[in-house]
Amino acid sequence: MISNRIKVEVENKRLEMYPKLIIDTKKYRENIIKIQSKLKEQGMSMALITKCIMANPKVYEKMDDLDLLYFGDSRLQNLERLAHLKTKKMLIRIPMPSEIDDLLKYADVSLESEISTIRLIEERASKKHQIILMVDLGDLREGFYDRQELMQAVDEVVKMKCVELIGIGVNLTCYGALIPTPEKLNELVEVAEEIRGKYNLELPIVSGGNSSTFDLVENNTVPKGITNLRIGEAALFGTESAYGKKIPWLHHDVFTLEAELIELKIKDSVPVGKIGFNAFKEHPVFEDRGKHLRGIVGLGRQDIGDDIYAKDSGIHVLGSSSDHLILDMQDSKKEYQVGDVISFDVHYTSVLRAMISPFVEVEIL
Ligand SMILES: *Cc1c(COP(=O)(O)O)cnc(C)c1O
């Protein structure tokens, strides 16, 4: 690896910067295309959710030609980063009343659950703004919980001039860990039917959730009448999020995180002395493996979460503090030295933090 670094230095006239998150946009694109066509087969459109990687414009410029229904993000600042792209934008977190002007500027459509906020949109809009009303089917995050309140909101919205109701939606498995079932999603289809019947509306969008609905897609059991999904995780990581299963026909290695070894020593596996709380007021438990080879890489909880795994199967992540990630390297067949670069597989939380951390370089392939 040292020789590798010298090569890089000669070629680029500078040292590589670590830690570094590498995004393979070719694999990501292939995942998106495969999911999009799978959903299409089952009568659904796809909103691609961009929030996990802060809507990185260099990445989404490469996806702008895919005819996705929307790029969706929870933050207007992220949608602003995509403003130059032709794909329509969807705000997927209920807007703050204080950000309505930016909403109208950066989003074509938004998910809504408060009539007072929708009234504000109607008041401030000078052109059409489309909305999707969220229905809470029991996950207890966002959405109308009381059906009567929902119907009253519809009643008012259909009379508005700028606000246009184009659909209803549900979010599951985010807070209450409620798993999507055909029965649950049928409740949403029934609500859509009721609204269509009563108001003579087309209501084209019935948005049946996020990557946690993907297990139903795999089993071809999404109820007829669900016309859209909002997909982040499945395209980024090749996993569904109801059970955490890998989707076998997708790439699982869009992301690689590389970090540099800053210490390598034989130490005990259990702290020596009286044990109290760690830096995060947690009571850690240690397995006694005797003396063993331990490494530290220059990464920490500011940059990553717990879902980080060394690609070398002989290296195990032991834990981390704000700026240090500690590794058990005893079982590795490779001989490492300080300065070597260790590669990691990373999942949702680690990628999210790495993208936000100003200390992590991002390389886009
Ligand atoms: C984050 C989010 C999604 C996407 O979730 P994934 O599990 O990443 O597919 C969809 N809808 C809403 C409302 C969200 O907040």
CSV table of C-alpha atoms and ligand atoms in Angstrom, one decimal:
chain,number,residue,atom,x,y,z
A,1,MET,CA,0.0,0.0,0.0
A,2,ILE,CA,2.9,2.4,0.7
A,3,SER,CA,4.1,1.9,-2.8
A,4,ASN,CA,0.6,2.5,-4.1
A,5,ARG,CA,0.5,5.8,-2.2
A,6,ILE,CA,3.7,6.9,-3.7
A,7,LYS,CA,2.3,6.1,-7.2
A,8,VAL,CA,-0.7,8.2,-6.4
A,9,GLU,CA,1.5,11.1,-5.2
A,10,VAL,CA,3.5,11.0,-8.4
A,11,GLU,CA,0.4,10.8,-10.6
A,12,ASN,CA,-1.7,13.5,-8.8
A,13,LYS,CA,1.2,15.5,-7.4
A,14,ARG,CA,-0.3,15.3,-4.0
A,15,LEU,CA,-1.1,12.7,-1.3
A,16,GLU,CA,-4.4,11.0,-1.4
A,17,MET,CA,-6.7,12.4,1.3
A,18,TYR,CA,-8.3,10.1,3.9
A,19,PRO,CA,-10.8,9.2,5.1
A,20,LYS,CA,-12.5,8.9,1.8
A,21,LEU,CA,-15.9,7.7,0.7
A,22,ILE,CA,-16.0,6.3,-2.8
A,23,ILE,CA,-19.3,6.2,-4.6
A,24,ASP,CA,-19.6,3.9,-7.7
A,25,THR,CA,-22.3,5.7,-9.7
A,26,LYS,CA,-22.3,3.0,-12.4
A,27,LYS,CA,-23.5,0.4,-9.8
A,28,TYR,CA,-25.9,2.9,-8.3
A,29,ARG,CA,-27.3,3.7,-11.7
A,30,GLU,CA,-27.7,0.0,-12.5
A,31,ASN,CA,-29.6,-0.5,-9.3
A,32,ILE,CA,-31.9,2.4,-10.0
A,33,ILE,CA,-32.7,1.2,-13.5
A,34,LYS,CA,-33.4,-2.4,-12.3
A,35,ILE,CA,-35.7,-1.2,-9.5
A,36,GLN,CA,-37.5,1.2,-11.8
A,37,SER,CA,-38.3,-1.5,-14.3
A,38,LYS,CA,-39.3,-3.9,-11.6
A,39,LEU,CA,-41.7,-1.3,-10.2
A,40,LYS,CA,-43.0,-0.5,-13.6
A,41,GLU,CA,-43.9,-4.2,-14.2
A,42,GLN,CA,-46.0,-4.0,-11.1
A,43,GLY,CA,-47.7,-0.7,-12.1
A,44,MET,CA,-45.7,1.6,-10.0
A,45,SER,CA,-43.6,4.7,-10.6
A,46,MET,CA,-40.4,5.5,-8.7
A,47,ALA,CA,-39.4,8.6,-6.7
A,48,LEU,CA,-35.7,8.4,-6.1
A,49,ILE,CA,-34.8,9.6,-2.6
A,50,THR,CA,-31.6,11.5,-2.4
A,51,LYS,CA,-31.2,12.5,1.3
A,52,CYS,CA,-28.7,9.8,2.3
A,53,ILE,CA,-26.0,11.4,0.2
A,54,MET,CA,-27.1,15.0,0.7
A,55,ALA,CA,-28.4,15.0,-2.8
A,56,ASN,CA,-24.9,15.2,-4.2
A,57,PRO,CA,-25.4,17.0,-7.5
A,58,LYS,CA,-22.4,15.2,-9.3
A,59,VAL,CA,-24.2,11.9,-8.6
A,60,TYR,CA,-27.7,13.0,-9.5
A,61,GLU,CA,-26.6,14.7,-12.7
A,62,LYS,CA,-25.8,11.2,-13.9
A,63,MET,CA,-29.4,10.1,-13.1
A,64,ASP,CA,-31.3,13.0,-14.6
A,65,ASP,CA,-31.9,11.1,-17.9
A,66,LEU,CA,-33.6,8.1,-16.2
A,67,ASP,CA,-37.2,9.4,-16.4
A,68,LEU,CA,-37.7,9.1,-12.7
A,69,LEU,CA,-41.0,10.5,-11.5
A,70,TYR,CA,-39.2,12.6,-8.9
A,71,PHE,CA,-36.0,13.3,-7.0
A,72,GLY,CA,-37.2,13.4,-3.4
A,73,ASP,CA,-35.5,14.8,-0.4
A,74,SER,CA,-36.4,15.7,3.2
A,75,ARG,CA,-34.4,19.0,3.1
A,76,LEU,CA,-35.0,22.0,0.8
A,77,GLN,CA,-31.3,22.8,0.9
A,78,ASN,CA,-30.7,19.5,-0.7
A,79,LEU,CA,-33.4,20.1,-3.4
A,80,GLU,CA,-31.8,23.4,-4.1
A,81,ARG,CA,-28.6,21.6,-4.9
A,82,LEU,CA,-30.5,19.8,-7.7
A,83,ALA,CA,-32.4,22.8,-9.0
A,84,HIS,CA,-30.5,22.7,-12.3
A,85,LEU,CA,-31.7,19.2,-13.1
A,86,LYS,CA,-34.8,18.6,-15.2
A,87,THR,CA,-36.3,15.7,-13.0
A,88,LYS,CA,-39.1,17.1,-10.9
A,89,LYS,CA,-38.4,17.6,-7.2
A,90,MET,CA,-40.5,16.3,-4.2
A,91,LEU,CA,-40.1,17.5,-0.6
A,92,ILE,CA,-40.7,14.4,1.5
A,93,ARG,CA,-40.6,15.9,5.0
A,94,ILE,CA,-43.7,17.9,5.9
A,95,PRO,CA,-42.6,21.5,5.3
A,96,MET,CA,-42.0,24.0,8.1
A,97,PRO,CA,-44.4,26.9,7.9
A,98,SER,CA,-41.3,29.2,7.8
A,99,GLU,CA,-39.9,27.6,4.6
A,100,ILE,CA,-42.9,27.9,2.4
A,101,ASP,CA,-41.3,30.4,0.0
A,102,ASP,CA,-38.3,28.1,-0.5
A,103,LEU,CA,-40.7,25.1,-0.9
A,104,LEU,CA,-42.5,26.9,-3.8
A,105,LYS,CA,-39.1,27.7,-5.3
A,106,TYR,CA,-37.4,24.3,-5.1
A,107,ALA,CA,-40.1,21.7,-5.0
A,108,ASP,CA,-42.8,20.8,-7.5
A,109,VAL,CA,-44.6,18.6,-5.1
A,110,SER,CA,-44.7,18.1,-1.4
A,111,LEU,CA,-46.0,15.6,1.2
A,112,GLU,CA,-48.4,17.3,3.6
A,113,SER,CA,-50.3,16.6,6.8
A,114,GLU,CA,-51.4,19.9,8.2
A,115,ILE,CA,-54.2,22.0,6.7
A,116,SER,CA,-52.8,25.2,8.3
A,117,THR,CA,-49.5,24.7,6.3
A,118,ILE,CA,-51.4,23.9,3.1
A,119,ARG,CA,-53.4,27.1,3.6
A,120,LEU,CA,-50.1,29.0,3.8
A,121,ILE,CA,-48.9,27.4,0.6
A,122,GLU,CA,-52.2,28.5,-1.1
A,123,GLU,CA,-51.7,32.0,0.2
A,124,ARG,CA,-48.1,32.4,-0.9
A,125,ALA,CA,-48.2,30.5,-4.2
A,126,SER,CA,-48.3,32.4,-7.5
A,127,LYS,CA,-48.4,29.2,-9.6
A,128,LYS,CA,-49.5,25.6,-9.2
A,129,HIS,CA,-48.0,23.5,-6.4
A,130,GLN,CA,-48.9,19.8,-6.2
A,131,ILE,CA,-49.4,18.0,-2.9
A,132,ILE,CA,-49.7,14.5,-1.6
A,133,LEU,CA,-51.6,14.0,1.6
A,134,MET,CA,-49.9,11.7,4.1
A,135,VAL,CA,-52.0,9.1,5.9
A,136,ASP,CA,-50.7,7.6,9.1
A,137,LEU,CA,-51.6,3.9,9.1
A,138,GLY,CA,-50.1,3.3,12.5
A,139,ASP,CA,-46.4,3.9,12.3
A,140,LEU,CA,-47.0,7.1,14.3
A,141,ARG,CA,-44.7,9.4,12.4
A,142,GLU,CA,-46.2,11.8,9.9
A,143,GLY,CA,-49.7,11.8,8.4
A,144,PHE,CA,-53.4,12.4,9.1
A,145,TYR,CA,-54.4,9.9,11.8
A,146,ASP,CA,-58.1,10.8,12.0
A,147,ARG,CA,-59.9,9.9,8.8
A,148,GLN,CA,-62.5,12.6,9.3
A,149,GLU,CA,-59.8,15.2,9.7
A,150,LEU,CA,-58.3,13.9,6.4
A,151,MET,CA,-61.6,14.1,4.5
A,152,GLN,CA,-62.2,17.7,5.8
A,153,ALA,CA,-58.7,18.6,4.6
A,154,VAL,CA,-59.5,17.1,1.1
A,155,ASP,CA,-62.8,19.0,1.1
A,156,GLU,CA,-60.9,22.3,1.6
A,157,VAL,CA,-58.0,21.5,-0.7
A,158,VAL,CA,-60.1,20.7,-3.7
A,159,LYS,CA,-61.4,24.2,-3.7
A,160,MET,CA,-57.9,25.8,-3.7
A,161,LYS,CA,-56.6,27.6,-6.8
A,162,CYS,CA,-52.8,27.0,-6.6
A,163,VAL,CA,-52.6,23.9,-4.4
A,164,GLU,CA,-53.4,20.8,-6.5
A,165,LEU,CA,-54.1,17.4,-4.8
A,166,ILE,CA,-52.4,14.7,-6.8
A,167,GLY,CA,-52.3,11.8,-4.4
A,168,ILE,CA,-52.1,10.3,-1.0
A,169,GLY,CA,-49.2,8.4,0.6
A,170,VAL,CA,-48.0,6.5,3.6
A,171,ASN,CA,-44.7,6.1,5.4
A,172,LEU,CA,-44.0,2.9,7.3
A,173,THR,CA,-41.1,1.3,9.2
A,174,CYS,CA,-39.5,4.6,10.0
A,175,TYR,CA,-40.5,5.4,13.6
A,176,GLY,CA,-42.9,2.7,14.8
A,177,ALA,CA,-41.2,-0.1,12.8
A,178,LEU,CA,-44.5,-1.0,11.3
A,179,ILE,CA,-44.0,-3.6,8.6
A,180,PRO,CA,-45.9,-3.0,5.3
A,181,THR,CA,-48.4,-5.8,4.6
A,182,PRO,CA,-50.9,-6.1,1.7
A,183,GLU,CA,-53.7,-5.5,4.2
A,184,LYS,CA,-52.0,-2.3,5.5
A,185,LEU,CA,-51.5,-1.0,2.0
A,186,ASN,CA,-55.0,-1.9,1.0
A,187,GLU,CA,-56.2,0.6,3.7
A,188,LEU,CA,-54.4,3.3,1.7
A,189,VAL,CA,-56.0,2.1,-1.6
A,190,GLU,CA,-59.4,2.2,0.0
A,191,VAL,CA,-58.8,5.8,1.2
A,192,ALA,CA,-57.8,6.7,-2.3
A,193,GLU,CA,-61.0,5.1,-3.7
A,194,GLU,CA,-63.1,7.0,-1.2
A,195,ILE,CA,-61.6,10.4,-2.2
A,196,ARG,CA,-61.9,9.6,-5.9
A,197,GLY,CA,-65.5,8.7,-5.5
A,198,LYS,CA,-66.5,11.7,-3.5
A,199,TYR,CA,-64.6,14.4,-5.4
A,200,ASN,CA,-64.3,13.1,-9.0
A,201,LEU,CA,-60.5,13.4,-8.7
A,202,GLU,CA,-58.0,11.3,-10.7
A,203,LEU,CA,-55.6,11.1,-7.7
A,204,PRO,CA,-52.9,9.4,-9.8
A,205,ILE,CA,-50.4,9.0,-6.9
A,206,VAL,CA,-51.0,6.4,-4.2
A,207,SER,CA,-47.5,6.3,-2.7
A,208,GLY,CA,-47.1,3.0,-0.8
A,209,GLY,CA,-43.9,3.8,1.2
A,210,ASN,CA,-40.2,3.4,1.1
A,211,SER,CA,-37.6,0.6,0.8
A,212,SER,CA,-39.5,-1.3,3.5
A,213,THR,CA,-42.2,-2.0,1.0
A,214,PHE,CA,-39.7,-3.7,-1.3
A,215,ASP,CA,-40.2,-7.2,0.3
A,216,LEU,CA,-43.7,-7.0,-1.1
A,217,VAL,CA,-42.4,-6.0,-4.5
A,218,GLU,CA,-40.1,-9.1,-4.4
A,219,ASN,CA,-43.1,-11.3,-3.6
A,220,ASN,CA,-45.3,-9.5,-6.1
A,221,THR,CA,-47.9,-8.8,-3.4
A,222,VAL,CA,-48.1,-5.0,-3.5
A,223,PRO,CA,-51.9,-4.4,-3.7
A,224,LYS,CA,-53.2,-3.2,-7.1
A,225,GLY,CA,-53.9,0.5,-6.7
A,226,ILE,CA,-50.5,1.4,-5.2
A,227,THR,CA,-49.0,3.4,-8.0
A,228,ASN,CA,-45.7,4.7,-6.5
A,229,LEU,CA,-42.9,4.0,-4.1
A,230,ARG,CA,-40.3,6.4,-2.7
A,231,ILE,CA,-37.0,4.5,-2.8
A,232,GLY,CA,-33.7,5.5,-1.2
A,233,GLU,CA,-32.0,2.6,0.6
A,234,ALA,CA,-32.8,-0.2,-1.9
A,235,ALA,CA,-31.1,1.6,-4.7
A,236,LEU,CA,-28.1,2.8,-2.7
A,237,PHE,CA,-27.4,-0.4,-0.8
A,238,GLY,CA,-29.4,-3.2,-2.5
A,239,THR,CA,-31.3,-3.9,0.7
A,240,GLU,CA,-35.0,-3.8,1.7
A,241,SER,CA,-35.6,-2.2,5.1
A,242,ALA,CA,-38.5,-4.2,6.6
A,243,TYR,CA,-36.3,-7.2,7.4
A,244,GLY,CA,-32.9,-5.9,6.3
A,245,LYS,CA,-32.6,-8.6,3.6
A,246,LYS,CA,-30.2,-8.2,0.7
A,247,ILE,CA,-32.0,-8.0,-2.7
A,248,PRO,CA,-30.0,-10.6,-4.7
A,249,TRP,CA,-30.3,-8.9,-8.1
A,250,LEU,CA,-28.9,-5.6,-7.0
A,251,HIS,CA,-25.3,-4.3,-6.2
A,252,HIS,CA,-24.5,-4.1,-2.5
A,253,ASP,CA,-21.2,-2.3,-2.9
A,254,VAL,CA,-22.0,1.1,-4.3
A,255,PHE,CA,-20.0,2.6,-1.4
A,256,THR,CA,-16.5,2.0,0.0
A,257,LEU,CA,-15.0,3.9,2.8
A,258,GLU,CA,-11.2,4.1,3.1
A,259,ALA,CA,-9.4,5.1,6.2
A,260,GLU,CA,-5.7,5.3,7.2
A,261,LEU,CA,-4.1,3.3,9.9
A,262,ILE,CA,-2.6,5.6,12.5
A,263,GLU,CA,-1.7,3.1,15.3
A,264,LEU,CA,-1.0,-0.7,15.3
A,265,LYS,CA,0.0,-2.4,18.6
A,266,ILE,CA,-0.4,-5.5,20.6
A,267,LYS,CA,-2.6,-4.7,23.6
A,268,ASP,CA,-4.9,-6.3,26.1
A,269,SER,CA,-8.5,-6.8,25.0
A,270,VAL,CA,-10.0,-5.7,28.3
A,271,PRO,CA,-9.2,-2.2,29.7
A,272,VAL,CA,-6.7,-2.4,32.6
A,273,GLY,CA,-8.1,-1.0,35.8
A,274,LYS,CA,-11.5,0.0,37.2
A,275,ILE,CA,-14.1,0.4,34.4
A,276,GLY,CA,-16.6,3.3,34.4
A,277,PHE,CA,-18.4,5.1,31.6
A,278,ASN,CA,-16.8,5.8,28.2
A,279,ALA,CA,-16.7,9.1,26.3
A,280,PHE,CA,-20.4,8.7,25.4
A,281,LYS,CA,-21.7,7.9,28.9
A,282,GLU,CA,-22.1,4.2,27.9
A,283,HIS,CA,-21.1,1.2,29.9
A,284,PRO,CA,-19.1,-0.8,27.5
A,285,VAL,CA,-18.7,-4.6,27.8
A,286,PHE,CA,-15.4,-6.2,26.6
A,287,GLU,CA,-14.7,-9.8,25.5
A,288,ASP,CA,-11.4,-11.1,26.9
A,289,ARG,CA,-9.4,-12.3,23.9
A,290,GLY,CA,-6.1,-11.9,25.8
A,291,LYS,CA,-3.3,-9.9,24.2
A,292,HIS,CA,-4.0,-9.3,20.5
A,293,LEU,CA,-3.1,-7.0,17.6
A,294,ARG,CA,-5.2,-3.8,17.6
A,295,GLY,CA,-5.3,-1.0,15.1
A,296,ILE,CA,-6.7,2.5,15.0
A,297,VAL,CA,-7.8,4.3,11.9
A,298,GLY,CA,-8.5,8.1,11.5
A,299,LEU,CA,-12.3,7.9,11.6
A,300,GLY,CA,-14.8,8.4,14.3
A,301,ARG,CA,-18.4,8.9,15.3
A,302,GLN,CA,-18.3,12.3,13.8
A,303,ASP,CA,-17.9,10.6,10.4
A,304,ILE,CA,-19.6,7.2,10.7
A,305,GLY,CA,-22.2,5.1,12.6
A,306,ASP,CA,-22.0,1.5,13.9
A,307,ASP,CA,-22.8,0.0,10.5
A,308,ILE,CA,-19.2,-0.2,9.2
A,309,TYR,CA,-17.4,-3.5,8.4
A,310,ALA,CA,-13.9,-4.1,7.2
A,311,LYS,CA,-13.7,-5.7,3.8
A,312,ASP,CA,-10.8,-7.8,5.2
A,313,SER,CA,-12.7,-10.5,7.0
A,314,GLY,CA,-9.9,-10.9,9.5
A,315,ILE,CA,-10.5,-7.4,10.8
A,316,HIS,CA,-13.3,-6.7,13.3
A,317,VAL,CA,-14.5,-3.3,14.4
A,318,LEU,CA,-14.4,-3.1,18.2
A,319,GLY,CA,-15.8,0.4,18.7
A,320,SER,CA,-15.3,4.0,18.2
A,321,SER,CA,-15.0,7.4,19.9
A,322,SER,CA,-15.5,10.8,18.2
A,323,ASP,CA,-12.2,10.6,16.2
A,324,HIS,CA,-10.9,7.0,16.5
A,325,LEU,CA,-12.2,3.7,15.1
A,326,ILE,CA,-10.6,0.8,16.9
A,327,LEU,CA,-10.0,-2.5,15.2
A,328,ASP,CA,-9.2,-6.1,16.2
A,329,MET,CA,-6.7,-7.1,13.5
A,330,GLN,CA,-5.4,-10.3,15.1
A,331,ASP,CA,-7.1,-12.6,12.6
A,332,SER,CA,-6.0,-10.8,9.5
A,333,LYS,CA,-3.8,-12.8,7.1
A,334,LYS,CA,-2.3,-9.6,5.8
A,335,GLU,CA,0.6,-7.7,7.4
A,336,TYR,CA,-0.4,-4.1,7.9
A,337,GLN,CA,1.8,-1.1,8.7
A,338,VAL,CA,0.9,2.3,10.0
A,339,GLY,CA,-0.1,4.4,7.0
A,340,ASP,CA,-1.8,1.6,5.2
A,341,VAL,CA,-5.3,2.2,4.0
A,342,ILE,CA,-8.1,-0.1,5.3
A,343,SER,CA,-11.3,-0.5,3.2
A,344,PHE,CA,-14.7,-0.8,4.7
A,345,ASP,CA,-18.2,-1.7,3.6
A,346,VAL,CA,-20.6,1.0,5.0
A,347,HIS,CA,-24.4,1.0,5.3
A,348,TYR,CA,-27.0,3.8,5.7
A,349,THR,CA,-26.0,5.6,8.9
A,350,SER,CA,-22.3,5.6,8.1
A,351,VAL,CA,-22.8,6.8,4.6
A,352,LEU,CA,-25.2,9.5,5.8
A,353,ARG,CA,-22.7,10.8,8.4
A,354,ALA,CA,-19.7,10.5,6.0
A,355,MET,CA,-21.5,12.6,3.4
A,356,ILE,CA,-22.3,15.3,6.0
A,357,SER,CA,-18.9,15.2,7.7
A,358,PRO,CA,-16.6,17.9,6.4
A,359,PHE,CA,-13.7,15.6,7.3
A,360,VAL,CA,-14.5,12.9,4.8
A,361,GLU,CA,-13.4,13.2,1.1
A,362,VAL,CA,-15.9,12.1,-1.4
A,363,GLU,CA,-14.7,10.5,-4.6
A,364,ILE,CA,-17.3,9.9,-7.3
A,365,LEU,CA,-16.6,7.1,-9.9
B,1,LIG,C1,-36.4,8.6,3.9
B,1,LIG,C2,-37.8,8.5,3.3
B,1,LIG,C3,-38.0,7.7,2.2
B,1,LIG,C4,-37.0,6.7,1.7
B,1,LIG,O1,-36.7,5.7,2.6
B,1,LIG,P1,-35.7,4.5,2.2
B,1,LIG,O2,-35.9,3.5,3.3
B,1,LIG,O3,-34.4,5.1,2.1
B,1,LIG,O4,-36.2,4.0,0.9
B,1,LIG,C5,-39.3,7.7,1.7
B,1,LIG,N1,-40.3,8.5,2.2
B,1,LIG,C6,-40.1,9.3,3.2
B,1,LIG,C7,-41.2,10.2,3.7
B,1,LIG,C8,-38.8,9.4,3.8
B,1,LIG,O5,-38.6,10.2,4.9
